[in-house]
Amino acid sequence: MAQLYFYYSAMNAGKSTSLLQSSYNYNERGMRTLVFTAEIDTRFEKGKVKSRIGLSADALLFSQQTDIGELIRNENNQAKVHCVLIDECHFLTKVQIEQLCKVTDYDDIPVLCYGLRTDFRGELFSGSQYLLAWADKLVELKTICHCGRKANRTLRLDSEGVVICDGEQVDIGGNEKYVSVCRKHYMDAVCEVKKSSNM
């Protein structure tokens, strides 16, 4: 029986690396994988999943308008798909998560989703919310804060490296814009921002 997996973490925990390793493992055994990434993420070459350690693979792009279920079924009709792997899955919509549930349950194709659980405000992304609710397996990929504790929050920085607490949920960036920290250091940073804005 195929299952729907949600591998989640804060920034820089190796989600893309883990996805690429899983895809490689399937391919090495002669099995076909479909790899997806979000069209909105323009940090790397379009149509590629790339990890910080230099691994990469070709990927299909999805936007919020993509019927991902139909796309997967069409690909599976052309040649058997053994596994679907989705990077940046927090950008998926509720409808797309429903489509992935159907791919898992009715087409019997495992779906492995990799993404952030929460944004820089500590709020759930839509895709993450429904994956947390509906996935068969939840797996936390861990990274560490500068203090050595588990990092489970992400701070957003401005161009000067100063923590910011307001703005749009989606603002694409990497290490220059986001840093993963533990809950304590997240709360300390947010309190400092609020205190200085009240002065």
PDB file of C-alpha atoms in Angstrom:
ATOM      1  CA  MET A   1       0.000   0.000   0.000  1.00  0.00           C
ATOM      2  CA  ALA A   2       1.395   3.370  -1.046  1.00  0.00           C
ATOM      3  CA  GLN A   3       1.574   6.145   1.537  1.00  0.00           C
ATOM      4  CA  LEU A   4       1.734   9.943   1.611  1.00  0.00           C
ATOM      5  CA  TYR A   5       4.773  11.247   3.519  1.00  0.00           C
ATOM      6  CA  PHE A   6       5.495  14.736   4.804  1.00  0.00           C
ATOM      7  CA  TYR A   7       9.159  15.431   5.566  1.00  0.00           C
ATOM      8  CA  TYR A   8       9.252  18.831   7.263  1.00  0.00           C
ATOM      9  CA  SER A   9      11.764  21.077   8.983  1.00  0.00           C
ATOM     10  CA  ALA A  10      13.004  24.618   9.423  1.00  0.00           C
ATOM     11  CA  MET A  11      15.265  26.075   6.714  1.00  0.00           C
ATOM     12  CA  ASN A  12      18.574  24.390   5.888  1.00  0.00           C
ATOM     13  CA  ALA A  13      17.882  20.942   7.334  1.00  0.00           C
ATOM     14  CA  GLY A  14      18.727  19.070   4.119  1.00  0.00           C
ATOM     15  CA  LYS A  15      15.210  18.523   2.741  1.00  0.00           C
ATOM     16  CA  SER A  16      16.291  18.775  -0.903  1.00  0.00           C
ATOM     17  CA  THR A  17      19.311  16.553  -0.256  1.00  0.00           C
ATOM     18  CA  SER A  18      17.054  13.907   1.302  1.00  0.00           C
ATOM     19  CA  LEU A  19      14.616  14.132  -1.635  1.00  0.00           C
ATOM     20  CA  LEU A  20      17.417  13.736  -4.176  1.00  0.00           C
ATOM     21  CA  GLN A  21      18.854  10.749  -2.296  1.00  0.00           C
ATOM     22  CA  SER A  22      15.422   9.063  -2.228  1.00  0.00           C
ATOM     23  CA  SER A  23      14.948   9.645  -5.950  1.00  0.00           C
ATOM     24  CA  TYR A  24      18.437   8.277  -6.652  1.00  0.00           C
ATOM     25  CA  ASN A  25      17.679   5.137  -4.614  1.00  0.00           C
ATOM     26  CA  TYR A  26      14.570   4.429  -6.725  1.00  0.00           C
ATOM     27  CA  ASN A  27      16.380   5.170 -10.004  1.00  0.00           C
ATOM     28  CA  GLU A  28      19.298   2.932  -9.041  1.00  0.00           C
ATOM     29  CA  ARG A  29      16.835   0.024  -8.850  1.00  0.00           C
ATOM     30  CA  GLY A  30      15.441   0.784 -12.285  1.00  0.00           C
ATOM     31  CA  MET A  31      12.343   2.541 -10.948  1.00  0.00           C
ATOM     32  CA  ARG A  32      10.961   5.776 -12.373  1.00  0.00           C
ATOM     33  CA  THR A  33      10.408   8.801 -10.172  1.00  0.00           C
ATOM     34  CA  LEU A  34       8.688  12.104 -10.837  1.00  0.00           C
ATOM     35  CA  VAL A  35      10.303  15.060  -9.085  1.00  0.00           C
ATOM     36  CA  PHE A  36       8.394  18.334  -8.676  1.00  0.00           C
ATOM     37  CA  THR A  37       9.389  21.741  -7.416  1.00  0.00           C
ATOM     38  CA  ALA A  38       7.561  25.033  -7.003  1.00  0.00           C
ATOM     39  CA  GLU A  39       7.563  27.365  -9.990  1.00  0.00           C
ATOM     40  CA  ILE A  40       7.642  30.299  -7.554  1.00  0.00           C
ATOM     41  CA  ASP A  41      11.091  29.319  -6.211  1.00  0.00           C
ATOM     42  CA  THR A  42      13.489  31.099  -8.563  1.00  0.00           C
ATOM     43  CA  ARG A  43      16.690  30.708  -6.530  1.00  0.00           C
ATOM     44  CA  PHE A  44      18.111  28.015  -8.800  1.00  0.00           C
ATOM     45  CA  GLU A  45      17.876  26.977 -12.420  1.00  0.00           C
ATOM     46  CA  LYS A  46      14.246  26.621 -13.527  1.00  0.00           C
ATOM     47  CA  GLY A  47      13.060  23.011 -13.585  1.00  0.00           C
ATOM     48  CA  LYS A  48      15.741  21.791 -11.153  1.00  0.00           C
ATOM     49  CA  VAL A  49      15.814  20.667  -7.547  1.00  0.00           C
ATOM     50  CA  LYS A  50      19.184  21.636  -6.153  1.00  0.00           C
ATOM     51  CA  SER A  51      20.639  21.020  -2.719  1.00  0.00           C
ATOM     52  CA  ARG A  52      23.099  23.232  -0.857  1.00  0.00           C
ATOM     53  CA  ILE A  53      25.729  20.483  -1.085  1.00  0.00           C
ATOM     54  CA  GLY A  54      25.662  20.549  -4.899  1.00  0.00           C
ATOM     55  CA  LEU A  55      23.342  17.661  -5.828  1.00  0.00           C
ATOM     56  CA  SER A  56      20.621  18.387  -8.394  1.00  0.00           C
ATOM     57  CA  ALA A  57      17.991  16.738 -10.583  1.00  0.00           C
ATOM     58  CA  ASP A  58      15.525  17.768 -13.264  1.00  0.00           C
ATOM     59  CA  ALA A  59      12.040  18.523 -11.975  1.00  0.00           C
ATOM     60  CA  LEU A  60       8.560  19.298 -13.205  1.00  0.00           C
ATOM     61  CA  LEU A  61       7.219  22.652 -12.058  1.00  0.00           C
ATOM     62  CA  PHE A  62       3.973  23.232 -10.177  1.00  0.00           C
ATOM     63  CA  SER A  63       2.062  26.418  -9.499  1.00  0.00           C
ATOM     64  CA  GLN A  64      -1.123  26.858  -7.488  1.00  0.00           C
ATOM     65  CA  GLN A  65      -3.095  26.274 -10.706  1.00  0.00           C
ATOM     66  CA  THR A  66      -1.433  22.933 -11.572  1.00  0.00           C
ATOM     67  CA  ASP A  67      -3.669  19.861 -11.505  1.00  0.00           C
ATOM     68  CA  ILE A  68      -0.907  17.766 -10.017  1.00  0.00           C
ATOM     69  CA  GLY A  69      -3.063  14.626  -9.804  1.00  0.00           C
ATOM     70  CA  GLU A  70      -3.872  14.666 -13.506  1.00  0.00           C
ATOM     71  CA  LEU A  71      -0.253  15.419 -14.404  1.00  0.00           C
ATOM     72  CA  ILE A  72       0.964  12.419 -12.384  1.00  0.00           C
ATOM     73  CA  ARG A  73      -1.700  10.123 -13.900  1.00  0.00           C
ATOM     74  CA  ASN A  74      -0.780  11.201 -17.442  1.00  0.00           C
ATOM     75  CA  GLU A  75       2.884  10.480 -16.742  1.00  0.00           C
ATOM     76  CA  ASN A  76       1.995   7.122 -15.182  1.00  0.00           C
ATOM     77  CA  ASN A  77      -0.062   6.192 -18.275  1.00  0.00           C
ATOM     78  CA  GLN A  78       2.976   6.839 -20.473  1.00  0.00           C
ATOM     79  CA  ALA A  79       5.420   4.892 -18.274  1.00  0.00           C
ATOM     80  CA  LYS A  80       5.007   3.428 -14.788  1.00  0.00           C
ATOM     81  CA  VAL A  81       5.771   5.944 -12.023  1.00  0.00           C
ATOM     82  CA  HIS A  82       7.109   4.235  -8.898  1.00  0.00           C
ATOM     83  CA  CYS A  83       7.363   7.302  -6.661  1.00  0.00           C
ATOM     84  CA  VAL A  84       6.489  11.023  -6.691  1.00  0.00           C
ATOM     85  CA  LEU A  85       8.779  13.420  -4.818  1.00  0.00           C
ATOM     86  CA  ILE A  86       7.797  17.041  -4.219  1.00  0.00           C
ATOM     87  CA  ASP A  87      10.191  19.773  -3.078  1.00  0.00           C
ATOM     88  CA  GLU A  88       8.874  23.027  -1.570  1.00  0.00           C
ATOM     89  CA  CYS A  89       5.556  21.274  -0.836  1.00  0.00           C
ATOM     90  CA  HIS A  90       4.493  24.006   1.582  1.00  0.00           C
ATOM     91  CA  PHE A  91       3.517  25.981  -1.551  1.00  0.00           C
ATOM     92  CA  LEU A  92       0.871  23.377  -2.505  1.00  0.00           C
ATOM     93  CA  THR A  93      -2.824  24.196  -2.067  1.00  0.00           C
ATOM     94  CA  LYS A  94      -5.452  22.247  -0.139  1.00  0.00           C
ATOM     95  CA  VAL A  95      -6.883  20.987  -3.461  1.00  0.00           C
ATOM     96  CA  GLN A  96      -3.442  19.762  -4.570  1.00  0.00           C
ATOM     97  CA  ILE A  97      -2.952  17.890  -1.278  1.00  0.00           C
ATOM     98  CA  GLU A  98      -6.338  16.226  -1.890  1.00  0.00           C
ATOM     99  CA  GLN A  99      -5.116  15.251  -5.382  1.00  0.00           C
ATOM    100  CA  LEU A 100      -1.955  13.727  -3.891  1.00  0.00           C
ATOM    101  CA  CYS A 101      -4.076  11.731  -1.416  1.00  0.00           C
ATOM    102  CA  LYS A 102      -5.986  10.283  -4.395  1.00  0.00           C
ATOM    103  CA  VAL A 103      -2.751   9.468  -6.252  1.00  0.00           C
ATOM    104  CA  THR A 104      -1.588   7.570  -3.171  1.00  0.00           C
ATOM    105  CA  ASP A 105      -4.878   5.810  -2.435  1.00  0.00           C
ATOM    106  CA  TYR A 106      -6.264   5.080  -5.906  1.00  0.00           C
ATOM    107  CA  ASP A 107      -3.162   4.945  -8.118  1.00  0.00           C
ATOM    108  CA  ASP A 108      -1.059   3.241  -5.424  1.00  0.00           C
ATOM    109  CA  ILE A 109       1.926   5.547  -5.986  1.00  0.00           C
ATOM    110  CA  PRO A 110       3.949   6.643  -2.934  1.00  0.00           C
ATOM    111  CA  VAL A 111       4.206  10.440  -2.607  1.00  0.00           C
ATOM    112  CA  LEU A 112       7.072  11.989  -0.628  1.00  0.00           C
ATOM    113  CA  CYS A 113       6.622  15.689   0.170  1.00  0.00           C
ATOM    114  CA  TYR A 114       9.453  17.865   1.500  1.00  0.00           C
ATOM    115  CA  GLY A 115       8.939  21.359   2.851  1.00  0.00           C
ATOM    116  CA  LEU A 116       8.695  23.864   5.653  1.00  0.00           C
ATOM    117  CA  ARG A 117       6.140  23.438   8.405  1.00  0.00           C
ATOM    118  CA  THR A 118       5.861  27.129   9.332  1.00  0.00           C
ATOM    119  CA  ASP A 119       6.765  30.540   7.946  1.00  0.00           C
ATOM    120  CA  PHE A 120       8.888  33.290   9.544  1.00  0.00           C
ATOM    121  CA  ARG A 121       5.924  34.292  11.750  1.00  0.00           C
ATOM    122  CA  GLY A 122       5.498  30.741  13.086  1.00  0.00           C
ATOM    123  CA  GLU A 123       2.295  30.292  11.047  1.00  0.00           C
ATOM    124  CA  LEU A 124       1.518  27.177   9.008  1.00  0.00           C
ATOM    125  CA  PHE A 125       1.768  27.280   5.232  1.00  0.00           C
ATOM    126  CA  SER A 126      -1.402  26.001   3.521  1.00  0.00           C
ATOM    127  CA  GLY A 127       0.306  22.945   2.023  1.00  0.00           C
ATOM    128  CA  SER A 128       1.922  22.091   5.347  1.00  0.00           C
ATOM    129  CA  GLN A 129      -1.361  22.465   7.217  1.00  0.00           C
ATOM    130  CA  TYR A 130      -3.116  19.837   5.108  1.00  0.00           C
ATOM    131  CA  LEU A 131      -0.116  17.529   4.942  1.00  0.00           C
ATOM    132  CA  LEU A 132       0.086  17.590   8.751  1.00  0.00           C
ATOM    133  CA  ALA A 133      -3.620  16.724   8.830  1.00  0.00           C
ATOM    134  CA  TRP A 134      -3.761  14.088   6.093  1.00  0.00           C
ATOM    135  CA  ALA A 135      -0.321  12.521   5.504  1.00  0.00           C
ATOM    136  CA  ASP A 136       0.167   8.896   6.502  1.00  0.00           C
ATOM    137  CA  LYS A 137       3.667   9.524   7.841  1.00  0.00           C
ATOM    138  CA  LEU A 138       5.145  12.695   9.358  1.00  0.00           C
ATOM    139  CA  VAL A 139       8.941  12.867   9.533  1.00  0.00           C
ATOM    140  CA  GLU A 140      10.825  15.792  11.057  1.00  0.00           C
ATOM    141  CA  LEU A 141      14.217  16.502   9.499  1.00  0.00           C
ATOM    142  CA  LYS A 142      16.340  18.219  12.097  1.00  0.00           C
ATOM    143  CA  THR A 143      18.804  21.071  11.979  1.00  0.00           C
ATOM    144  CA  ILE A 144      20.350  23.019  14.836  1.00  0.00           C
ATOM    145  CA  CYS A 145      20.267  26.553  16.181  1.00  0.00           C
ATOM    146  CA  HIS A 146      23.534  28.447  16.803  1.00  0.00           C
ATOM    147  CA  CYS A 147      23.122  27.487  20.489  1.00  0.00           C
ATOM    148  CA  GLY A 148      23.105  23.760  19.718  1.00  0.00           C
ATOM    149  CA  ARG A 149      19.395  23.149  20.376  1.00  0.00           C
ATOM    150  CA  LYS A 150      17.073  21.786  17.707  1.00  0.00           C
ATOM    151  CA  ALA A 151      16.031  24.575  15.324  1.00  0.00           C
ATOM    152  CA  ASN A 152      12.286  24.509  14.700  1.00  0.00           C
ATOM    153  CA  ARG A 153      11.636  28.147  13.726  1.00  0.00           C
ATOM    154  CA  THR A 154      12.824  30.398  10.919  1.00  0.00           C
ATOM    155  CA  LEU A 155      13.684  34.085  11.270  1.00  0.00           C
ATOM    156  CA  ARG A 156      13.489  36.442   8.282  1.00  0.00           C
ATOM    157  CA  LEU A 157      16.245  39.028   7.886  1.00  0.00           C
ATOM    158  CA  ASP A 158      16.309  42.295   5.950  1.00  0.00           C
ATOM    159  CA  SER A 159      19.188  43.289   3.651  1.00  0.00           C
ATOM    160  CA  GLU A 160      21.155  44.531   6.701  1.00  0.00           C
ATOM    161  CA  GLY A 161      20.743  41.205   8.524  1.00  0.00           C
ATOM    162  CA  VAL A 162      18.186  42.632  10.975  1.00  0.00           C
ATOM    163  CA  VAL A 163      15.258  40.415  12.031  1.00  0.00           C
ATOM    164  CA  ILE A 164      11.882  41.456  10.590  1.00  0.00           C
ATOM    165  CA  CYS A 165       8.497  40.240  11.817  1.00  0.00           C
ATOM    166  CA  ASP A 166       6.111  41.669   9.227  1.00  0.00           C
ATOM    167  CA  GLY A 167       5.567  41.171   5.514  1.00  0.00           C
ATOM    168  CA  GLU A 168       4.135  38.776   2.977  1.00  0.00           C
ATOM    169  CA  GLN A 169       4.229  35.083   3.882  1.00  0.00           C
ATOM    170  CA  VAL A 170       6.171  34.222   0.729  1.00  0.00           C
ATOM    171  CA  ASP A 171       9.479  35.975   0.077  1.00  0.00           C
ATOM    172  CA  ILE A 172      11.860  33.641  -1.736  1.00  0.00           C
ATOM    173  CA  GLY A 173      15.392  33.554  -0.396  1.00  0.00           C
ATOM    174  CA  GLY A 174      18.152  31.498   1.139  1.00  0.00           C
ATOM    175  CA  ASN A 175      20.800  32.016   3.813  1.00  0.00           C
ATOM    176  CA  GLU A 176      20.945  35.752   3.060  1.00  0.00           C
ATOM    177  CA  LYS A 177      17.294  36.130   4.087  1.00  0.00           C
ATOM    178  CA  TYR A 178      16.472  33.316   6.541  1.00  0.00           C
ATOM    179  CA  VAL A 179      18.103  31.692   9.551  1.00  0.00           C
ATOM    180  CA  SER A 180      16.898  28.644  11.488  1.00  0.00           C
ATOM    181  CA  VAL A 181      16.789  28.946  15.267  1.00  0.00           C
ATOM    182  CA  CYS A 182      15.333  27.216  18.315  1.00  0.00           C
ATOM    183  CA  ARG A 183      12.056  28.425  19.838  1.00  0.00           C
ATOM    184  CA  LYS A 184      13.862  30.347  22.621  1.00  0.00           C
ATOM    185  CA  HIS A 185      16.050  32.333  20.247  1.00  0.00           C
ATOM    186  CA  TYR A 186      13.101  32.915  17.924  1.00  0.00           C
ATOM    187  CA  MET A 187      11.049  34.372  20.791  1.00  0.00           C
ATOM    188  CA  ASP A 188      14.006  36.439  22.029  1.00  0.00           C
ATOM    189  CA  ALA A 189      14.513  37.918  18.544  1.00  0.00           C
ATOM    190  CA  VAL A 190      10.798  38.681  18.059  1.00  0.00           C
ATOM    191  CA  CYS A 191      10.568  40.324  21.506  1.00  0.00           C
ATOM    192  CA  GLU A 192      13.622  42.468  20.687  1.00  0.00           C
ATOM    193  CA  VAL A 193      12.019  43.635  17.435  1.00  0.00           C
ATOM    194  CA  LYS A 194       8.753  44.487  19.207  1.00  0.00           C
ATOM    195  CA  LYS A 195      10.580  46.309  21.998  1.00  0.00           C
ATOM    196  CA  SER A 196      12.624  48.445  19.586  1.00  0.00           C
ATOM    197  CA  SER A 197       9.537  49.272  17.482  1.00  0.00           C
ATOM    198  CA  ASN A 198       7.752  50.577  20.620  1.00  0.00           C
ATOM    199  CA  MET A 199      10.600  52.973  21.453  1.00  0.00           C
TER     200      MET A 199
END
